[in-house]
Short mmCIF file of C-alpha atoms in Angstrom, two decimals:
data_model
loop_
_atom_site.label_atom_id
_atom_site.label_comp_id
_atom_site.label_asym_id
_atom_site.label_seq_id
_atom_site.Cartn_x
_atom_site.Cartn_y
_atom_site.Cartn_z
CA MET A 957 -19.71 54.92 17.23
CA GLU A 958 -19.12 54.66 20.96
CA ASP A 959 -17.35 51.29 20.51
CA THR A 960 -15.00 52.46 17.74
CA LYS A 961 -11.74 51.73 19.58
CA LEU A 962 -13.04 48.38 20.86
CA ILE A 963 -14.12 47.40 17.33
CA GLN A 964 -10.75 48.39 15.88
CA ASN A 965 -8.82 46.40 18.48
CA ALA A 966 -11.06 43.32 18.26
CA LEU A 967 -10.86 43.21 14.47
CA LEU A 968 -7.10 43.73 14.33
CA ASP A 969 -6.53 41.06 16.99
CA TRP A 970 -8.61 38.63 14.90
CA TRP A 971 -6.69 39.61 11.75
CA ASP A 972 -3.32 39.04 13.42
CA VAL A 973 -4.27 35.47 14.29
CA ASP A 974 -6.45 34.32 11.41
CA HIS A 975 -6.00 36.23 8.14
CA ALA A 976 -5.54 34.37 4.85
CA ASP A 977 -2.10 34.10 3.27
CA LEU A 978 -2.56 35.52 -0.24
CA PRO A 979 0.13 36.31 -2.86
CA TRP A 980 -0.54 40.06 -2.93
CA ARG A 981 -0.25 40.28 0.87
CA ARG A 982 3.36 39.10 0.92
CA SER A 983 4.81 42.53 0.14
CA LYS A 984 3.88 46.21 0.19
CA ASN A 985 4.41 46.52 -3.57
CA PRO A 986 1.83 49.19 -4.53
CA TYR A 987 1.60 47.94 -8.12
CA ALA A 988 0.87 44.36 -7.02
CA ILE A 989 -1.72 45.58 -4.51
CA TRP A 990 -3.39 47.69 -7.21
CA VAL A 991 -3.49 44.79 -9.69
CA SER A 992 -4.97 42.46 -7.06
CA GLU A 993 -7.67 44.93 -6.08
CA ILE A 994 -8.74 45.38 -9.69
CA MET A 995 -8.80 41.61 -10.29
CA LEU A 996 -10.80 41.02 -7.11
CA GLN A 997 -13.64 43.27 -8.21
CA GLN A 998 -16.66 40.95 -8.64
CA THR A 999 -14.37 37.90 -8.80
CA GLN A 1000 -13.66 35.15 -6.25
CA ILE A 1001 -10.23 34.98 -4.58
CA ALA A 1002 -9.61 31.40 -5.69
CA THR A 1003 -10.21 32.42 -9.32
CA VAL A 1004 -7.95 35.46 -9.06
CA ILE A 1005 -4.84 33.80 -7.57
CA PRO A 1006 -3.53 32.02 -10.72
CA TYR A 1007 -4.35 35.04 -12.90
CA PHE A 1008 -2.51 37.35 -10.49
CA GLU A 1009 0.56 35.12 -10.44
CA ARG A 1010 0.69 34.86 -14.25
CA TRP A 1011 0.15 38.61 -14.54
CA MET A 1012 2.99 39.49 -12.18
CA THR A 1013 5.32 37.15 -14.07
CA ARG A 1014 4.40 38.65 -17.45
CA PHE A 1015 3.99 42.30 -16.32
CA PRO A 1016 6.13 42.61 -13.15
CA THR A 1017 6.14 46.43 -13.14
CA VAL A 1018 3.96 49.36 -14.13
CA GLN A 1019 6.42 50.05 -16.94
CA ALA A 1020 6.13 46.51 -18.30
CA LEU A 1021 2.35 46.78 -18.37
CA ALA A 1022 2.38 50.23 -19.95
CA GLU A 1023 4.67 49.07 -22.77
CA ALA A 1024 2.71 45.91 -23.57
CA PRO A 1025 0.29 45.79 -26.53
CA LEU A 1026 -3.36 45.82 -25.43
CA ASP A 1027 -3.95 42.52 -27.25
CA ASP A 1028 -1.34 40.86 -25.00
CA VAL A 1029 -3.00 42.33 -21.91
CA LEU A 1030 -6.44 41.07 -22.94
CA LYS A 1031 -5.06 37.64 -23.81
CA LEU A 1032 -3.56 37.26 -20.32
CA TRP A 1033 -6.88 38.41 -18.80
CA GLU A 1034 -8.82 35.93 -20.97
CA GLY A 1035 -11.44 34.08 -18.90
CA LEU A 1036 -11.36 36.44 -15.92
CA GLY A 1037 -14.33 38.48 -17.18
CA TYR A 1038 -15.27 42.16 -16.88
CA TYR A 1039 -12.65 43.03 -19.48
CA SER A 1040 -12.96 46.78 -19.04
CA ARG A 1041 -10.84 46.21 -15.91
CA ALA A 1042 -7.93 45.03 -18.06
CA ARG A 1043 -8.31 47.90 -20.53
CA ASN A 1044 -8.45 50.42 -17.67
CA LEU A 1045 -5.41 48.89 -15.96
CA HIS A 1046 -3.45 49.19 -19.18
CA ALA A 1047 -4.52 52.81 -19.76
CA ALA A 1048 -3.85 53.74 -16.13
CA ALA A 1049 -0.38 52.17 -16.24
CA GLN A 1050 0.45 54.32 -19.26
CA ALA A 1051 -0.79 57.39 -17.37
CA VAL A 1052 1.35 56.48 -14.33
CA VAL A 1053 4.44 56.23 -16.54
CA GLN A 1054 3.67 59.44 -18.40
CA ASP A 1055 2.28 61.65 -15.61
CA TRP A 1056 3.64 60.19 -12.36
CA ASN A 1057 7.21 59.18 -13.31
CA GLY A 1058 6.29 55.51 -13.16
CA ARG A 1059 5.28 55.61 -9.48
CA LEU A 1060 1.72 54.97 -8.37
CA PRO A 1061 0.09 57.99 -6.65
CA GLN A 1062 0.14 57.62 -2.87
CA THR A 1063 -3.18 59.18 -1.83
CA ALA A 1064 -6.73 58.04 -2.45
CA ALA A 1065 -7.56 61.41 -4.00
CA ASP A 1066 -4.75 61.11 -6.55
CA LEU A 1067 -5.39 57.43 -7.23
CA MET A 1068 -8.96 58.29 -8.24
CA LYS A 1069 -7.54 60.36 -11.10
CA LEU A 1070 -6.49 57.11 -12.80
CA LYS A 1071 -8.83 55.28 -15.15
CA GLY A 1072 -10.70 52.42 -13.52
CA ILE A 1073 -9.98 53.46 -9.91
CA GLY A 1074 -13.06 54.47 -7.96
CA HIS A 1075 -13.68 55.38 -4.33
CA TYR A 1076 -13.35 51.81 -3.02
CA THR A 1077 -10.22 50.81 -4.96
CA ALA A 1078 -8.51 54.11 -4.13
CA GLY A 1079 -9.16 53.58 -0.43
CA ALA A 1080 -7.96 49.99 -0.54
CA VAL A 1081 -4.69 50.76 -2.35
CA ALA A 1082 -3.96 53.92 -0.39
CA SER A 1083 -4.54 52.24 2.98
CA ILE A 1084 -2.81 48.91 2.23
CA ALA A 1085 0.15 50.19 0.20
CA PHE A 1086 0.68 53.67 1.69
CA ASP A 1087 -0.91 53.52 5.18
CA GLU A 1088 -3.36 56.32 4.48
CA PRO A 1089 -6.40 56.04 6.82
CA ALA A 1090 -8.78 55.95 3.86
CA PRO A 1091 -12.05 54.00 4.13
CA VAL A 1092 -13.26 51.13 1.93
CA LEU A 1093 -16.80 50.07 1.13
CA ASP A 1094 -17.44 46.98 -0.97
CA GLY A 1095 -20.26 44.43 -0.78
CA ASN A 1096 -18.66 42.58 2.13
CA VAL A 1097 -18.06 45.75 4.12
CA ILE A 1098 -21.61 46.96 3.44
CA ARG A 1099 -22.95 43.71 4.90
CA VAL A 1100 -20.72 43.90 7.99
CA LEU A 1101 -21.53 47.54 8.72
CA SER A 1102 -25.25 47.08 8.04
CA ARG A 1103 -25.39 44.29 10.61
CA LEU A 1104 -23.08 46.02 13.04
CA THR A 1105 -25.45 49.02 13.17
CA ASP A 1106 -28.67 47.09 12.35
CA LEU A 1107 -29.24 49.48 9.46
CA PRO A 1108 -32.91 49.45 8.28
CA GLU A 1109 -32.40 51.62 5.16
CA ASP A 1110 -31.98 50.34 1.57
CA VAL A 1111 -28.22 50.14 0.97
CA THR A 1112 -28.66 50.69 -2.78
CA GLN A 1113 -29.85 54.25 -2.15
CA THR A 1114 -27.28 57.05 -2.50
CA ALA A 1115 -28.04 58.62 0.89
CA THR A 1116 -27.59 55.28 2.66
CA LYS A 1117 -24.33 54.57 0.85
CA ASN A 1118 -23.04 58.01 1.82
CA ASN A 1119 -23.85 57.28 5.46
CA LEU A 1120 -22.01 53.95 5.21
CA TRP A 1121 -18.97 55.68 3.72
CA GLN A 1122 -19.01 58.09 6.68
CA LEU A 1123 -19.20 55.16 9.11
CA ALA A 1124 -16.33 53.36 7.34
CA GLU A 1125 -14.26 56.54 7.54
CA GLN A 1126 -15.03 56.88 11.24
CA LEU A 1127 -13.95 53.30 11.92
CA VAL A 1128 -10.64 53.13 10.00
CA PRO A 1129 -7.77 53.77 12.44
CA ALA A 1130 -4.79 56.05 11.86
CA ALA A 1131 -2.49 53.15 12.78
CA ARG A 1132 -2.62 50.01 10.58
CA PRO A 1133 -5.45 51.25 8.31
CA GLY A 1134 -4.59 48.70 5.60
CA ASP A 1135 -4.76 45.77 7.99
CA PHE A 1136 -8.04 47.05 9.41
CA ASN A 1137 -9.64 47.47 5.97
CA GLN A 1138 -8.50 44.03 4.84
CA ALA A 1139 -9.80 42.55 8.10
CA LEU A 1140 -13.17 44.21 7.55
CA MET A 1141 -13.38 42.78 4.04
CA GLU A 1142 -12.18 39.34 5.10
CA LEU A 1143 -14.71 39.26 7.93
CA GLY A 1144 -17.45 39.62 5.32
CA GLN A 1145 -15.87 36.94 3.13
CA LYS A 1146 -15.32 34.32 5.83
CA ILE A 1147 -17.61 35.00 8.81
CA CYS A 1148 -20.36 37.57 8.14
CA LEU A 1149 -21.82 35.56 5.25
CA PRO A 1150 -25.01 36.57 3.42
CA ALA A 1151 -27.27 33.60 4.24
CA LYS A 1152 -25.45 31.89 7.11
CA PRO A 1153 -23.50 34.38 9.23
CA MET A 1154 -21.23 32.59 11.70
CA CYS A 1155 -21.94 34.92 14.60
CA LEU A 1156 -20.42 32.62 17.24
CA LEU A 1157 -17.02 32.99 15.52
CA CYS A 1158 -17.27 36.72 14.85
CA PRO A 1159 -14.81 38.97 16.69
CA LEU A 1160 -17.38 41.78 16.57
CA SER A 1161 -20.37 39.82 17.89
CA ALA A 1162 -20.37 41.73 21.19
CA HIS A 1163 -20.75 45.00 19.29
CA CYS A 1164 -23.26 43.86 16.63
CA LEU A 1165 -26.76 45.33 16.99
CA ALA A 1166 -28.29 42.98 14.39
CA ARG A 1167 -27.06 39.94 16.34
CA ARG A 1168 -28.40 41.41 19.57
CA ARG A 1169 -31.80 42.01 17.96
CA GLY A 1170 -31.91 38.86 15.83
CA THR A 1171 -32.09 40.73 12.51
CA GLN A 1172 -28.86 39.41 10.91
CA LEU A 1173 -30.66 37.77 7.97
CA GLU A 1174 -32.66 40.95 7.29
CA ARG A 1175 -29.53 43.05 6.80
CA PRO A 1176 -28.46 44.56 4.51
CA VAL A 1177 -31.78 45.81 3.11
CA ARG A 1178 -32.01 45.71 -0.69
CA PRO A 1179 -34.95 45.97 -3.13
CA PRO A 1180 -36.32 42.76 -4.70
CA ARG A 1181 -34.35 41.55 -7.70
CA LYS A 1182 -35.81 42.20 -11.13
CA ARG A 1183 -36.27 39.38 -13.60
CA THR A 1184 -33.15 38.91 -15.73
CA PRO A 1185 -33.87 39.34 -19.46
CA HIS A 1186 -32.88 36.63 -21.96
CA TYR A 1187 -31.73 37.03 -25.57
CA ASP A 1188 -31.04 34.61 -28.41
CA VAL A 1189 -27.76 35.46 -30.13
CA VAL A 1190 -26.19 34.10 -33.33
CA ALA A 1191 -22.55 33.75 -34.36
CA GLY A 1192 -20.98 32.65 -37.61
CA ILE A 1193 -17.81 30.73 -38.38
CA ILE A 1194 -17.47 32.39 -41.77
CA TRP A 1195 -15.19 30.38 -44.05
CA ALA A 1196 -13.39 31.92 -47.01
CA LYS A 1197 -15.03 31.46 -50.42
CA ASP A 1198 -12.71 28.70 -51.59
CA ALA A 1199 -12.14 27.08 -48.17
CA LYS A 1200 -13.06 23.52 -47.31
CA ILE A 1201 -15.24 23.81 -44.22
CA GLY A 1202 -13.62 21.94 -41.33
CA ASP A 1203 -10.18 21.76 -42.94
CA PRO A 1204 -7.55 22.72 -40.29
CA ALA A 1205 -5.63 24.65 -42.96
CA ALA A 1206 -8.68 26.59 -44.18
CA LYS A 1207 -9.24 30.21 -43.20
CA PHE A 1208 -12.28 31.75 -41.54
CA LEU A 1209 -13.13 35.21 -40.25
CA ILE A 1210 -12.93 36.55 -36.71
CA ALA A 1211 -13.76 40.11 -35.67
CA GLN A 1212 -12.65 42.36 -32.85
CA ARG A 1213 -15.39 43.90 -30.73
CA PRO A 1214 -15.55 47.71 -30.41
CA PHE A 1215 -13.38 48.92 -27.54
CA ASP A 1216 -16.11 50.96 -25.87
CA GLY A 1217 -18.73 48.23 -25.43
CA LEU A 1218 -19.32 44.94 -23.64
CA LEU A 1219 -16.21 42.71 -23.87
CA GLY A 1220 -14.52 45.56 -25.72
CA GLY A 1221 -11.35 44.66 -27.58
CA LEU A 1222 -11.92 40.93 -27.45
CA TRP A 1223 -12.15 38.83 -30.60
CA GLU A 1224 -15.24 36.86 -31.56
CA PHE A 1225 -17.07 34.92 -34.20
CA PRO A 1226 -19.19 37.76 -35.57
CA GLY A 1227 -22.94 37.93 -35.18
CA GLY A 1228 -25.47 39.48 -32.87
CA LYS A 1229 -28.91 39.43 -31.28
CA GLN A 1230 -31.90 37.83 -32.99
CA GLU A 1231 -34.72 40.32 -33.57
CA ASP A 1232 -38.43 39.62 -33.27
CA GLY A 1233 -39.82 37.72 -36.25
CA GLU A 1234 -36.41 36.55 -37.51
CA THR A 1235 -35.13 33.02 -37.83
CA LEU A 1236 -31.63 32.42 -36.49
CA THR A 1237 -30.34 32.15 -40.05
CA GLN A 1238 -31.93 35.46 -41.05
CA ALA A 1239 -30.50 37.13 -37.96
CA LEU A 1240 -26.97 35.96 -38.77
CA VAL A 1241 -27.18 37.12 -42.41
CA ARG A 1242 -28.45 40.56 -41.29
CA GLU A 1243 -25.87 40.99 -38.52
CA ILE A 1244 -22.93 40.16 -40.79
CA GLU A 1245 -24.14 42.63 -43.40
CA GLU A 1246 -24.65 45.36 -40.79
CA GLU A 1247 -21.33 44.82 -39.01
CA LEU A 1248 -19.01 43.87 -41.89
CA ALA A 1249 -20.87 44.67 -45.16
CA MET A 1250 -20.46 41.02 -46.17
CA GLN A 1251 -22.94 38.61 -47.70
CA ILE A 1252 -22.85 35.05 -46.45
CA GLU A 1253 -24.58 31.72 -46.89
CA VAL A 1254 -25.43 30.07 -43.58
CA GLY A 1255 -24.59 26.38 -43.32
CA GLU A 1256 -24.65 23.70 -40.64
CA PHE A 1257 -25.40 24.33 -36.98
CA VAL A 1258 -22.28 23.97 -34.79
CA THR A 1259 -23.24 24.40 -31.14
CA LYS A 1260 -25.57 26.11 -28.65
CA ILE A 1261 -24.17 27.84 -25.57
CA LYS A 1262 -26.01 29.30 -22.58
CA HIS A 1263 -24.31 32.05 -20.61
CA ALA A 1264 -25.26 34.53 -17.89
CA TYR A 1265 -23.87 38.05 -17.70
CA THR A 1266 -24.45 40.44 -14.80
CA HIS A 1267 -27.69 41.92 -16.08
CA PHE A 1268 -28.91 39.50 -18.76
CA ARG A 1269 -28.68 35.93 -20.06
CA ILE A 1270 -28.10 34.65 -23.58
CA THR A 1271 -28.37 31.50 -25.63
CA LEU A 1272 -25.73 31.65 -28.35
CA HIS A 1273 -26.33 29.65 -31.54
CA ALA A 1274 -23.23 29.14 -33.70
CA PHE A 1275 -23.32 28.16 -37.38
CA HIS A 1276 -20.87 27.46 -40.14
CA ALA A 1277 -21.20 29.99 -42.97
CA ARG A 1278 -19.65 30.70 -46.35
CA HIS A 1279 -18.40 34.11 -47.50
CA LEU A 1280 -20.16 35.02 -50.75
CA THR A 1281 -19.49 38.67 -51.61
CA GLY A 1282 -18.31 41.92 -50.07
CA SER A 1283 -14.95 42.76 -48.53
CA PRO A 1284 -15.02 43.05 -44.72
CA GLN A 1285 -15.63 46.62 -43.56
CA HIS A 1286 -15.45 47.82 -39.98
CA LEU A 1287 -19.00 49.10 -39.59
CA GLY A 1288 -19.75 47.50 -36.22
CA VAL A 1289 -16.38 45.98 -35.35
CA ALA A 1290 -12.94 47.35 -34.50
CA ASN A 1291 -10.95 44.98 -36.72
CA HIS A 1292 -11.05 41.61 -38.49
CA ALA A 1293 -8.67 38.79 -39.36
CA TRP A 1294 -8.72 35.70 -41.57
CA VAL A 1295 -7.26 32.88 -39.49
CA THR A 1296 -6.84 29.12 -39.29
CA LEU A 1297 -7.76 27.04 -36.29
CA ALA A 1298 -4.12 27.00 -35.16
CA ASP A 1299 -3.99 30.81 -35.16
CA LEU A 1300 -6.69 31.25 -32.53
CA ASP A 1301 -4.34 30.91 -29.56
CA LYS A 1302 -2.89 34.31 -30.44
CA TYR A 1303 -6.20 36.10 -29.83
CA ALA A 1304 -8.20 36.86 -26.67
CA PHE A 1305 -11.79 35.56 -26.73
CA ALA A 1306 -14.69 35.67 -24.28
CA VAL A 1307 -15.80 32.43 -22.65
CA THR A 1308 -18.68 31.88 -25.09
CA ASP A 1309 -16.42 32.12 -28.12
CA ARG A 1310 -13.87 29.82 -26.51
CA LYS A 1311 -16.66 27.24 -26.26
CA ILE A 1312 -17.31 27.67 -29.98
CA ILE A 1313 -13.59 27.11 -30.56
CA ALA A 1314 -13.77 23.91 -28.50
CA ALA A 1315 -16.73 22.72 -30.59
CA LEU A 1316 -14.85 23.63 -33.77
CA HIS A 1317 -11.81 21.63 -32.65
CA ALA A 1318 -14.08 18.65 -31.96
CA THR A 1319 -15.63 18.98 -35.44
CA VAL A 1320 -12.25 19.13 -37.16
CA VAL A 1321 -10.94 16.13 -35.23
CA SER A 1322 -14.04 14.10 -36.09
CA LYS A 1323 -13.53 14.76 -39.80
CA GLN A 1324 -9.85 13.76 -39.86
#
């Protein structure tokens, strides 16, 4: 771009005056920067801050993270979502200790050899922590660059994304590349907003083609969203054969999800998706037999929970159930445990299962 130097200077001047004070920006600790970048993927800054601070207290170094049991890592991540990020962080920390003498690689190319680090994260960490002039391209940067150049092409297409990566690489300066990349991202977060861009406050307004042409709200170009599918899902609080349902001292079954799937490694009240033609009760009986080779008797309804994931929505129906026959086998689960209500704090659960736990606590209290 002809205005490259002017854009760099304008954005860095804005950053020097107005950038947010965030915990991971208070040092050049590469590990802290890496952790923050992973946490910030698809998650709001305000949500990340308390998780980041707890994480750095519990796992202050790469070595501390590498040595921790995965269950502890998932428990600390509980509620932050996209749990593959936590599993990948843990695996990558172990690789850093084993293959890189406990020091994070210093180039984007080497960082991308670690599990869970893609093109964007590698560029962010390399530029911010190690001053490598590596580009970044996340959703905020895509929006800024699409408006800056008034880009008419669909940004979800590979060719368009490649062109945007080239533009980002052209723009990042040799001096202060980390500050520039963070400024570019923060501009998208605070000023160049999707529906209401604040062009009058933008340090790049004089260089923005979309503003000049009045096409800000038409950029970036994306295809229409598809309808999000919905599924009914069942879960069972499966009490031991001789247990008194609702007794705080009684034991019930929880299962660990397979590590390679959605919410991998987290614990849950076992169950699954209702199939066509099934009642919810029939679905729960079938799922428990398929996943654990157990036969159960379904009892009272406990709670109904609606939840939206990235690509689908569910309504989760939870029921009390009684174990009848069959020892738990790991056919569709990674592990199982018989626990009491007080034991649940030791395990990491997804948000839907934590809502079942809350309903279970309320049930137990009401019966006391």
